[in-house]
Amino acid sequence: MTGMKPSTDHHMLPGLTRTVTARAGANFALVKYWGKRDPALNLPAVGSISVTLDGLYSRCRVRLDPEAAGDSVRVNGRDDAAAARRAGRILESVRALAASQVPARIESDNNFPTGAGLASSASGFAALVTAVAAAYGVSLAPAQMSELARLGSGSAARSIWGGFVEMLPGVRDDGSDAVARPLADPEHWPLEVVIAITDEAVKTVASTEGMERTRLTSPFYSAWVEHQPAQLDTMRRAIAERDFEQMAAIAEASALTMHGLAMSARPGLIYFNAATVACLHRIRALRAAGVPVCFTVDAGPQVKAICLPEAADRVASELADIPGVLRLTRSGLGPGARLE
Ligand code: PMV
């Protein structure tokens, strides 16, 4: 990693066998990331803006084990080869900084469904980087944590920070400027999110594959990339001014544009189910009736209704009524990744 320095005060033993635990909240993008300028390093083609949640989170425990034959990664109690491959790149970087060759045993748990469009990779890798760096005794600035988390998943770079967060696409080939930065604390604008779960199954086309298919086959991909800076400018302003109407307009436009773009890939990607669409209509009707709520949807069929706190009970009871909504979960905004 460029610009990263190992801490000068770490020692290889005896601290190596203790277990380090970190926690990070999931995040949802208000202005979406879709498309990579470099798939190998997860460098995004566009910037994005998200909110980090407190109620949906991952906890990651890391123990360095000199006796182990290699690294192991378990997610929700099961060996996970895909997560292990992604984590391997983070471990390599951190071990290089620590001048260590000791393998790590990693266990990560989510308090919400994994891989169903609820940003489990974001919170998972943000927690993992935080725990791994501490376990190897490497002290990193948040921007460096963000750079490492991005190797696990693009959106994970944002979960290093709490509240309102912007991911910069950067221009450098090595990705050292493709990191997230904080825009505002959760207290700046304490929004609430009501999530309508419409399917607990793992999504069919993972975001990485969906993004690549879209980049390679959609006739509208370059328009999406060109349009994004204007969306980011308006969203930054809406957050600074706590302008709900403006935020709602851009968040919904960005989600629908991302899904329209994904649908325009060959073959088209359809992440919505019938209940997803019914929720979007209900949220639009509520806002038209004066309820401060708007929607966003990621690479899965769950609907995230973002609202002012006073509207959350009403929004929850309206969404609970929709056929196909299996259950709801609620969250406020929360802090960035941290050690426990
Ligand atoms: O971080 P990834 O590779 O899982 O991609 C996330 C993509 C979306 O969730 C659909 C959008 C976003 O900005 O989070």
mmCIF file of C-alpha atoms and ligand atoms in Angstrom:
data_model
loop_
_atom_site.group_PDB
_atom_site.id
_atom_site.type_symbol
_atom_site.label_atom_id
_atom_site.label_comp_id
_atom_site.label_asym_id
_atom_site.label_seq_id
_atom_site.Cartn_x
_atom_site.Cartn_y
_atom_site.Cartn_z
ATOM 1 C CA MET A 1 0.000 0.000 0.000
ATOM 2 C CA THR A 2 1.365 3.370 -0.922
ATOM 3 C CA GLY A 3 1.886 5.909 1.808
ATOM 4 C CA MET A 4 1.245 3.439 4.610
ATOM 5 C CA LYS A 5 3.726 3.045 7.384
ATOM 6 C CA PRO A 6 3.811 0.373 10.006
ATOM 7 C CA SER A 7 3.469 1.616 13.539
ATOM 8 C CA THR A 8 6.804 1.806 15.271
ATOM 9 C CA ASP A 9 5.626 0.477 18.594
ATOM 10 C CA HIS A 10 4.268 -2.954 17.771
ATOM 11 C CA HIS A 11 5.886 -6.164 18.815
ATOM 12 C CA MET A 12 5.325 -9.595 17.391
ATOM 13 C CA LEU A 13 4.856 -11.458 20.677
ATOM 14 C CA PRO A 14 3.206 -12.032 23.090
ATOM 15 C CA GLY A 15 0.266 -9.897 21.867
ATOM 16 C CA LEU A 16 -0.183 -12.070 18.798
ATOM 17 C CA THR A 17 -2.388 -14.713 20.328
ATOM 18 C CA ARG A 18 -5.045 -12.432 21.797
ATOM 19 C CA THR A 19 -8.372 -12.063 20.033
ATOM 20 C CA VAL A 20 -9.227 -8.638 18.665
ATOM 21 C CA THR A 21 -12.853 -7.737 17.930
ATOM 22 C CA ALA A 22 -14.138 -4.896 15.777
ATOM 23 C CA ARG A 23 -17.588 -3.759 14.763
ATOM 24 C CA ALA A 24 -18.793 -1.811 11.710
ATOM 25 C CA GLY A 25 -22.221 -0.685 10.566
ATOM 26 C CA ALA A 26 -23.729 -1.429 7.170
ATOM 27 C CA ASN A 27 -24.129 1.534 4.856
ATOM 28 C CA PHE A 28 -26.625 2.393 2.135
ATOM 29 C CA ALA A 29 -25.783 4.700 -0.709
ATOM 30 C CA LEU A 30 -27.934 7.771 -1.310
ATOM 31 C CA VAL A 31 -25.963 8.316 -4.532
ATOM 32 C CA LYS A 32 -25.089 4.906 -5.922
ATOM 33 C CA TYR A 33 -21.815 3.292 -6.860
ATOM 34 C CA TRP A 34 -22.198 0.997 -9.882
ATOM 35 C CA GLY A 35 -19.242 0.209 -12.174
ATOM 36 C CA LYS A 36 -15.505 -0.183 -11.618
ATOM 37 C CA ARG A 37 -12.656 1.609 -13.353
ATOM 38 C CA ASP A 38 -10.387 -1.226 -12.194
ATOM 39 C CA PRO A 39 -12.061 -4.496 -11.180
ATOM 40 C CA ALA A 40 -8.853 -5.964 -9.698
ATOM 41 C CA LEU A 41 -8.455 -3.168 -7.119
ATOM 42 C CA ASN A 42 -12.200 -2.417 -6.827
ATOM 43 C CA LEU A 43 -11.610 1.135 -8.022
ATOM 44 C CA PRO A 44 -14.999 2.752 -8.611
ATOM 45 C CA ALA A 45 -15.793 4.495 -11.894
ATOM 46 C CA VAL A 46 -18.002 6.967 -10.007
ATOM 47 C CA GLY A 47 -18.097 8.608 -6.591
ATOM 48 C CA SER A 48 -20.921 7.773 -4.186
ATOM 49 C CA ILE A 49 -22.514 9.104 -0.985
ATOM 50 C CA SER A 50 -23.865 6.893 1.782
ATOM 51 C CA VAL A 51 -25.191 6.769 5.333
ATOM 52 C CA THR A 52 -23.715 4.386 7.902
ATOM 53 C CA LEU A 53 -26.233 2.580 10.136
ATOM 54 C CA ASP A 54 -26.037 1.589 13.788
ATOM 55 C CA GLY A 55 -28.667 -1.182 13.842
ATOM 56 C CA LEU A 56 -27.243 -3.427 11.085
ATOM 57 C CA TYR A 57 -23.671 -4.369 11.752
ATOM 58 C CA SER A 58 -20.906 -6.945 11.441
ATOM 59 C CA ARG A 59 -18.618 -8.056 14.247
ATOM 60 C CA CYS A 60 -15.276 -9.501 13.310
ATOM 61 C CA ARG A 61 -12.955 -11.456 15.611
ATOM 62 C CA VAL A 62 -9.358 -12.006 14.586
ATOM 63 C CA ARG A 63 -6.835 -14.252 16.310
ATOM 64 C CA LEU A 64 -3.319 -14.685 15.022
ATOM 65 C CA ASP A 65 -2.319 -18.327 15.145
ATOM 66 C CA PRO A 66 1.334 -19.242 14.552
ATOM 67 C CA GLU A 67 0.310 -22.933 14.541
ATOM 68 C CA ALA A 68 -2.254 -22.613 11.718
ATOM 69 C CA ALA A 69 -1.379 -23.847 8.217
ATOM 70 C CA GLY A 70 -2.980 -20.771 6.636
ATOM 71 C CA ASP A 71 -5.629 -18.113 7.107
ATOM 72 C CA SER A 72 -9.233 -19.134 7.710
ATOM 73 C CA VAL A 73 -12.349 -17.012 7.304
ATOM 74 C CA ARG A 74 -15.724 -18.016 8.715
ATOM 75 C CA VAL A 75 -18.825 -15.915 8.080
ATOM 76 C CA ASN A 76 -21.855 -16.569 10.301
ATOM 77 C CA GLY A 77 -20.226 -19.782 11.528
ATOM 78 C CA ARG A 78 -19.329 -21.250 8.122
ATOM 79 C CA ASP A 79 -16.112 -21.379 6.116
ATOM 80 C CA ASP A 80 -16.449 -18.843 3.310
ATOM 81 C CA ALA A 81 -13.994 -19.301 0.424
ATOM 82 C CA ALA A 82 -15.086 -16.171 -1.460
ATOM 83 C CA ALA A 83 -14.704 -13.978 1.622
ATOM 84 C CA ALA A 84 -11.341 -15.657 2.327
ATOM 85 C CA ARG A 85 -10.072 -14.762 -1.160
ATOM 86 C CA ARG A 86 -11.042 -11.121 -0.709
ATOM 87 C CA ALA A 87 -9.721 -11.009 2.837
ATOM 88 C CA GLY A 88 -6.448 -12.508 1.587
ATOM 89 C CA ARG A 89 -5.520 -9.284 -0.164
ATOM 90 C CA ILE A 90 -6.139 -7.265 2.982
ATOM 91 C CA LEU A 91 -4.163 -9.742 5.088
ATOM 92 C CA GLU A 92 -1.246 -9.658 2.644
ATOM 93 C CA SER A 93 -1.057 -5.859 2.830
ATOM 94 C CA VAL A 94 -1.297 -5.717 6.615
ATOM 95 C CA ARG A 95 1.224 -8.537 7.102
ATOM 96 C CA ALA A 96 3.663 -6.742 4.790
ATOM 97 C CA LEU A 97 3.361 -3.638 6.987
ATOM 98 C CA ALA A 98 3.756 -5.706 10.161
ATOM 99 C CA ALA A 99 6.631 -7.773 8.697
ATOM 100 C CA SER A 100 4.711 -10.811 9.900
ATOM 101 C CA GLN A 101 3.968 -14.182 8.354
ATOM 102 C CA VAL A 102 1.633 -15.432 11.061
ATOM 103 C CA PRO A 103 -1.731 -16.715 9.746
ATOM 104 C CA ALA A 104 -5.009 -15.305 11.021
ATOM 105 C CA ARG A 105 -8.204 -17.000 12.137
ATOM 106 C CA ILE A 106 -11.105 -14.709 11.284
ATOM 107 C CA GLU A 107 -14.728 -15.039 12.318
ATOM 108 C CA SER A 108 -17.295 -12.553 11.129
ATOM 109 C CA ASP A 109 -20.978 -12.394 12.045
ATOM 110 C CA ASN A 110 -23.745 -10.196 10.722
ATOM 111 C CA ASN A 111 -26.872 -9.369 12.691
ATOM 112 C CA PHE A 112 -28.864 -9.303 9.397
ATOM 113 C CA PRO A 113 -29.207 -11.485 6.224
ATOM 114 C CA THR A 114 -25.938 -11.945 4.328
ATOM 115 C CA GLY A 115 -25.596 -11.314 0.587
ATOM 116 C CA ALA A 116 -29.183 -10.226 -0.005
ATOM 117 C CA GLY A 117 -28.586 -6.576 -0.868
ATOM 118 C CA LEU A 118 -28.193 -5.440 2.723
ATOM 119 C CA ALA A 119 -24.557 -4.386 2.411
ATOM 120 C CA SER A 120 -23.120 -7.266 4.440
ATOM 121 C CA SER A 121 -19.837 -7.076 2.540
ATOM 122 C CA ALA A 122 -19.524 -3.381 3.402
ATOM 123 C CA SER A 123 -19.839 -3.793 7.158
ATOM 124 C CA GLY A 124 -18.011 -7.128 7.057
ATOM 125 C CA PHE A 125 -14.833 -5.880 5.394
ATOM 126 C CA ALA A 126 -14.790 -2.587 7.310
ATOM 127 C CA ALA A 127 -14.903 -4.561 10.574
ATOM 128 C CA LEU A 128 -12.336 -7.030 9.233
ATOM 129 C CA VAL A 129 -9.777 -4.366 8.289
ATOM 130 C CA THR A 130 -10.172 -2.686 11.666
ATOM 131 C CA ALA A 131 -9.700 -5.942 13.570
ATOM 132 C CA VAL A 132 -6.886 -7.265 11.348
ATOM 133 C CA ALA A 133 -4.823 -4.055 11.579
ATOM 134 C CA ALA A 134 -5.133 -4.078 15.377
ATOM 135 C CA ALA A 135 -4.356 -7.802 15.625
ATOM 136 C CA TYR A 136 -1.072 -7.318 13.722
ATOM 137 C CA GLY A 137 -0.279 -4.153 15.673
ATOM 138 C CA VAL A 138 -0.381 -1.851 12.655
ATOM 139 C CA SER A 139 -1.834 1.589 13.262
ATOM 140 C CA LEU A 140 -3.486 3.103 10.210
ATOM 141 C CA ALA A 141 -5.261 6.398 9.583
ATOM 142 C CA PRO A 142 -8.954 6.039 8.629
ATOM 143 C CA ALA A 143 -8.169 6.913 4.980
ATOM 144 C CA GLN A 144 -5.701 4.020 4.892
ATOM 145 C CA MET A 145 -8.260 1.705 6.500
ATOM 146 C CA SER A 146 -10.698 2.837 3.849
ATOM 147 C CA GLU A 147 -8.210 2.006 1.095
ATOM 148 C CA LEU A 148 -7.690 -1.497 2.490
ATOM 149 C CA ALA A 149 -11.405 -2.100 3.098
ATOM 150 C CA ARG A 150 -12.013 -1.243 -0.569
ATOM 151 C CA LEU A 151 -9.965 -4.287 -1.570
ATOM 152 C CA GLY A 152 -12.641 -6.431 0.102
ATOM 153 C CA SER A 153 -15.585 -4.577 -1.412
ATOM 154 C CA GLY A 154 -15.980 -1.109 -2.911
ATOM 155 C CA SER A 155 -18.732 -0.051 -0.533
ATOM 156 C CA ALA A 156 -16.752 -1.265 2.519
ATOM 157 C CA ALA A 157 -14.474 1.752 2.145
ATOM 158 C CA ARG A 158 -17.460 3.905 3.227
ATOM 159 C CA SER A 159 -18.288 1.914 6.409
ATOM 160 C CA ILE A 160 -14.967 2.962 7.967
ATOM 161 C CA TRP A 161 -16.690 6.296 8.660
ATOM 162 C CA GLY A 162 -19.975 6.992 10.473
ATOM 163 C CA GLY A 163 -22.853 9.274 9.517
ATOM 164 C CA PHE A 164 -22.796 10.734 6.008
ATOM 165 C CA VAL A 165 -19.872 9.559 3.880
ATOM 166 C CA GLU A 166 -18.549 10.230 0.390
ATOM 167 C CA MET A 167 -16.480 7.747 -1.603
ATOM 168 C CA LEU A 168 -14.046 9.405 -3.992
ATOM 169 C CA PRO A 169 -13.407 7.535 -7.245
ATOM 170 C CA GLY A 170 -9.841 8.856 -7.442
ATOM 171 C CA VAL A 171 -7.739 9.006 -10.582
ATOM 172 C CA ARG A 172 -4.563 7.143 -9.618
ATOM 173 C CA ASP A 173 -3.930 3.649 -10.951
ATOM 174 C CA ASP A 174 -2.794 2.355 -7.555
ATOM 175 C CA GLY A 175 -6.083 3.405 -5.911
ATOM 176 C CA SER A 176 -4.424 5.453 -3.161
ATOM 177 C CA ASP A 177 -6.911 8.295 -3.815
ATOM 178 C CA ALA A 178 -9.969 6.022 -4.123
ATOM 179 C CA VAL A 179 -10.988 6.334 -0.465
ATOM 180 C CA ALA A 180 -13.973 7.484 1.547
ATOM 181 C CA ARG A 181 -14.179 10.696 3.559
ATOM 182 C CA PRO A 182 -16.698 11.878 6.143
ATOM 183 C CA LEU A 183 -19.271 14.517 5.168
ATOM 184 C CA ALA A 184 -21.220 14.870 8.433
ATOM 185 C CA ASP A 185 -21.699 13.121 11.787
ATOM 186 C CA PRO A 186 -24.857 11.087 12.447
ATOM 187 C CA GLU A 187 -25.979 13.835 14.863
ATOM 188 C CA HIS A 188 -25.948 16.406 12.054
ATOM 189 C CA TRP A 189 -29.171 14.915 10.653
ATOM 190 C CA PRO A 190 -30.492 11.901 12.576
ATOM 191 C CA LEU A 191 -32.384 10.129 9.793
ATOM 192 C CA GLU A 192 -34.029 6.737 10.262
ATOM 193 C CA VAL A 193 -34.153 3.817 7.873
ATOM 194 C CA VAL A 194 -36.981 1.290 7.708
ATOM 195 C CA ILE A 195 -35.944 -1.756 5.700
ATOM 196 C CA ALA A 196 -38.564 -3.944 4.090
ATOM 197 C CA ILE A 197 -37.210 -7.473 3.647
ATOM 198 C CA THR A 198 -39.001 -9.052 0.685
ATOM 199 C CA ASP A 199 -36.709 -12.080 0.173
ATOM 200 C CA GLU A 200 -34.206 -13.651 2.578
ATOM 201 C CA ALA A 201 -32.370 -15.580 -0.153
ATOM 202 C CA VAL A 202 -28.904 -14.724 -1.402
ATOM 203 C CA LYS A 203 -29.115 -12.547 -4.523
ATOM 204 C CA THR A 204 -28.625 -14.229 -7.902
ATOM 205 C CA VAL A 205 -26.145 -11.851 -9.535
ATOM 206 C CA ALA A 206 -23.551 -10.449 -7.138
ATOM 207 C CA SER A 207 -22.770 -6.746 -7.445
ATOM 208 C CA THR A 208 -19.245 -7.283 -8.834
ATOM 209 C CA GLU A 209 -20.538 -9.448 -11.680
ATOM 210 C CA GLY A 210 -23.532 -7.169 -12.249
ATOM 211 C CA MET A 211 -21.304 -4.091 -12.456
ATOM 212 C CA GLU A 212 -18.954 -5.687 -14.963
ATOM 213 C CA ARG A 213 -21.804 -6.922 -17.121
ATOM 214 C CA THR A 214 -23.287 -3.440 -17.080
ATOM 215 C CA ARG A 215 -19.981 -1.747 -17.944
ATOM 216 C CA LEU A 216 -19.355 -4.114 -20.832
ATOM 217 C CA THR A 217 -22.834 -4.285 -22.351
ATOM 218 C CA SER A 218 -25.071 -1.345 -21.422
ATOM 219 C CA PRO A 219 -25.401 1.304 -24.141
ATOM 220 C CA PHE A 220 -25.972 3.876 -21.371
ATOM 221 C CA TYR A 221 -22.922 3.224 -19.191
ATOM 222 C CA SER A 222 -20.899 6.285 -20.241
ATOM 223 C CA ALA A 223 -23.936 8.544 -19.677
ATOM 224 C CA TRP A 224 -24.204 7.180 -16.122
ATOM 225 C CA VAL A 225 -20.549 7.971 -15.417
ATOM 226 C CA GLU A 226 -20.821 11.495 -16.881
ATOM 227 C CA HIS A 227 -24.024 12.283 -14.983
ATOM 228 C CA GLN A 228 -22.736 11.269 -11.532
ATOM 229 C CA PRO A 229 -20.756 14.386 -10.450
ATOM 230 C CA ALA A 230 -23.878 16.578 -10.705
ATOM 231 C CA GLN A 231 -25.815 14.116 -8.514
ATOM 232 C CA LEU A 232 -23.023 14.140 -5.941
ATOM 233 C CA ASP A 233 -22.907 17.955 -5.859
ATOM 234 C CA THR A 234 -26.643 18.230 -5.231
ATOM 235 C CA MET A 235 -26.629 15.509 -2.576
ATOM 236 C CA ARG A 236 -23.712 17.103 -0.712
ATOM 237 C CA ARG A 237 -25.685 20.361 -0.608
ATOM 238 C CA ALA A 238 -28.907 18.652 0.481
ATOM 239 C CA ILE A 239 -27.071 16.979 3.378
ATOM 240 C CA ALA A 240 -25.328 20.202 4.438
ATOM 241 C CA GLU A 241 -28.683 22.053 4.425
ATOM 242 C CA ARG A 242 -30.731 19.110 5.787
ATOM 243 C CA ASP A 243 -33.037 19.582 2.806
ATOM 244 C CA PHE A 244 -35.203 16.436 2.837
ATOM 245 C CA GLU A 245 -37.060 17.109 -0.440
ATOM 246 C CA GLN A 246 -33.808 17.581 -2.327
ATOM 247 C CA MET A 247 -32.222 14.528 -0.699
ATOM 248 C CA ALA A 248 -35.300 12.432 -1.530
ATOM 249 C CA ALA A 249 -35.333 13.559 -5.160
ATOM 250 C CA ILE A 250 -31.663 12.710 -5.730
ATOM 251 C CA ALA A 251 -31.657 9.461 -3.713
ATOM 252 C CA GLU A 252 -34.630 8.061 -5.640
ATOM 253 C CA ALA A 253 -33.281 9.286 -8.979
ATOM 254 C CA SER A 254 -29.900 7.693 -8.300
ATOM 255 C CA ALA A 255 -31.425 4.346 -7.261
ATOM 256 C CA LEU A 256 -33.784 4.236 -10.232
ATOM 257 C CA THR A 257 -31.032 5.306 -12.644
ATOM 258 C CA MET A 258 -28.738 2.583 -11.304
ATOM 259 C CA HIS A 259 -31.448 -0.054 -11.677
ATOM 260 C CA GLY A 260 -32.443 1.261 -15.116
ATOM 261 C CA LEU A 261 -28.791 1.021 -16.122
ATOM 262 C CA ALA A 262 -28.523 -2.526 -14.749
ATOM 263 C CA MET A 263 -31.705 -3.473 -16.599
ATOM 264 C CA SER A 264 -30.132 -2.157 -19.802
ATOM 265 C CA ALA A 265 -27.215 -4.626 -19.558
ATOM 266 C CA ARG A 266 -27.314 -7.814 -21.685
ATOM 267 C CA PRO A 267 -28.848 -9.902 -20.288
ATOM 268 C CA GLY A 268 -30.643 -7.291 -18.191
ATOM 269 C CA LEU A 269 -30.361 -7.425 -14.410
ATOM 270 C CA ILE A 270 -33.657 -7.304 -12.538
ATOM 271 C CA TYR A 271 -33.139 -7.022 -8.788
ATOM 272 C CA PHE A 272 -36.729 -5.989 -7.999
ATOM 273 C CA ASN A 273 -39.544 -8.404 -7.161
ATOM 274 C CA ALA A 274 -43.241 -7.557 -7.040
ATOM 275 C CA ALA A 275 -43.105 -6.511 -3.391
ATOM 276 C CA THR A 276 -40.111 -4.241 -4.087
ATOM 277 C CA VAL A 277 -42.127 -2.343 -6.685
ATOM 278 C CA ALA A 278 -45.208 -2.184 -4.439
ATOM 279 C CA CYS A 279 -43.057 -0.635 -1.675
ATOM 280 C CA LEU A 280 -41.674 2.003 -4.037
ATOM 281 C CA HIS A 281 -45.199 3.047 -5.039
ATOM 282 C CA ARG A 282 -46.318 3.175 -1.416
ATOM 283 C CA ILE A 283 -43.354 5.339 -0.420
ATOM 284 C CA ARG A 284 -44.013 7.715 -3.312
ATOM 285 C CA ALA A 285 -47.690 7.975 -2.278
ATOM 286 C CA LEU A 286 -46.710 8.662 1.339
ATOM 287 C CA ARG A 287 -44.353 11.464 0.319
ATOM 288 C CA ALA A 288 -47.010 12.967 -1.942
ATOM 289 C CA ALA A 289 -49.248 13.008 1.163
ATOM 290 C CA GLY A 290 -46.607 14.972 3.094
ATOM 291 C CA VAL A 291 -44.744 12.143 4.899
ATOM 292 C CA PRO A 292 -40.968 12.769 4.812
ATOM 293 C CA VAL A 293 -39.799 9.452 3.352
ATOM 294 C CA CYS A 294 -37.938 8.306 0.248
ATOM 295 C CA PHE A 295 -36.560 4.997 -1.013
ATOM 296 C CA THR A 296 -33.384 3.385 -2.155
ATOM 297 C CA VAL A 297 -32.728 -0.170 -3.401
ATOM 298 C CA ASP A 298 -29.386 -1.938 -3.847
ATOM 299 C CA ALA A 299 -28.396 -5.145 -5.666
ATOM 300 C CA GLY A 300 -31.241 -7.129 -4.157
ATOM 301 C CA PRO A 301 -35.009 -6.876 -3.646
ATOM 302 C CA GLN A 302 -35.052 -5.205 -0.202
ATOM 303 C CA VAL A 303 -36.368 -1.665 0.050
ATOM 304 C CA LYS A 304 -34.747 0.908 2.299
ATOM 305 C CA ALA A 305 -37.132 3.690 3.284
ATOM 306 C CA ILE A 306 -35.185 6.691 4.544
ATOM 307 C CA CYS A 307 -37.229 9.049 6.671
ATOM 308 C CA LEU A 308 -37.236 11.742 9.310
ATOM 309 C CA PRO A 309 -37.590 10.139 12.771
ATOM 310 C CA GLU A 310 -41.154 11.404 13.309
ATOM 311 C CA ALA A 311 -42.308 9.519 10.180
ATOM 312 C CA ALA A 312 -40.694 6.158 10.986
ATOM 313 C CA ASP A 313 -43.665 4.544 12.810
ATOM 314 C CA ARG A 314 -46.088 5.491 10.052
ATOM 315 C CA VAL A 315 -43.709 4.282 7.327
ATOM 316 C CA ALA A 316 -43.144 0.984 9.152
ATOM 317 C CA SER A 317 -46.861 0.264 9.540
ATOM 318 C CA GLU A 318 -47.545 1.114 5.876
ATOM 319 C CA LEU A 319 -44.737 -1.121 4.584
ATOM 320 C CA ALA A 320 -45.649 -3.994 6.927
ATOM 321 C CA ASP A 321 -49.058 -4.115 5.208
ATOM 322 C CA ILE A 322 -47.704 -4.734 1.719
ATOM 323 C CA PRO A 323 -48.109 -8.330 0.439
ATOM 324 C CA GLY A 324 -44.685 -9.922 0.037
ATOM 325 C CA VAL A 325 -43.004 -7.876 2.763
ATOM 326 C CA LEU A 326 -41.706 -10.627 5.060
ATOM 327 C CA ARG A 327 -40.505 -8.427 7.887
ATOM 328 C CA LEU A 328 -39.088 -5.030 8.691
ATOM 329 C CA THR A 329 -35.961 -3.917 10.380
ATOM 330 C CA ARG A 330 -35.217 -0.375 11.569
ATOM 331 C CA SER A 331 -32.078 1.576 12.195
ATOM 332 C CA GLY A 332 -30.754 5.018 12.897
ATOM 333 C CA LEU A 333 -27.412 6.351 11.698
ATOM 334 C CA GLY A 334 -24.308 5.293 13.541
ATOM 335 C CA PRO A 335 -20.566 5.662 14.009
ATOM 336 C CA GLY A 336 -17.728 4.324 11.895
ATOM 337 C CA ALA A 337 -15.831 1.063 12.302
ATOM 338 C CA ARG A 338 -14.268 0.636 15.735
ATOM 339 C CA LEU A 339 -12.575 -1.832 18.057
ATOM 340 C CA GLU A 340 -14.655 -3.315 20.854
HETATM 341 O O1 PMV B 1 -19.463 -2.917 -2.563
HETATM 342 P P1 PMV B 1 -20.180 -3.751 -3.555
HETATM 343 O O2 PMV B 1 -19.258 -4.343 -4.557
HETATM 344 O O3 PMV B 1 -21.044 -4.779 -2.909
HETATM 345 O O4 PMV B 1 -21.168 -2.793 -4.385
HETATM 346 C C1 PMV B 1 -22.235 -2.075 -3.826
HETATM 347 C C2 PMV B 1 -23.178 -1.655 -4.873
HETATM 348 C C3 PMV B 1 -24.508 -1.078 -4.422
HETATM 349 O O5 PMV B 1 -24.813 -1.500 -3.122
HETATM 350 C C4 PMV B 1 -25.617 -1.560 -5.334
HETATM 351 C C5 PMV B 1 -24.495 0.448 -4.499
HETATM 352 C C6 PMV B 1 -23.727 1.158 -3.424
HETATM 353 O O6 PMV B 1 -23.239 2.264 -3.711
HETATM 354 O O7 PMV B 1 -23.633 0.640 -2.293
#
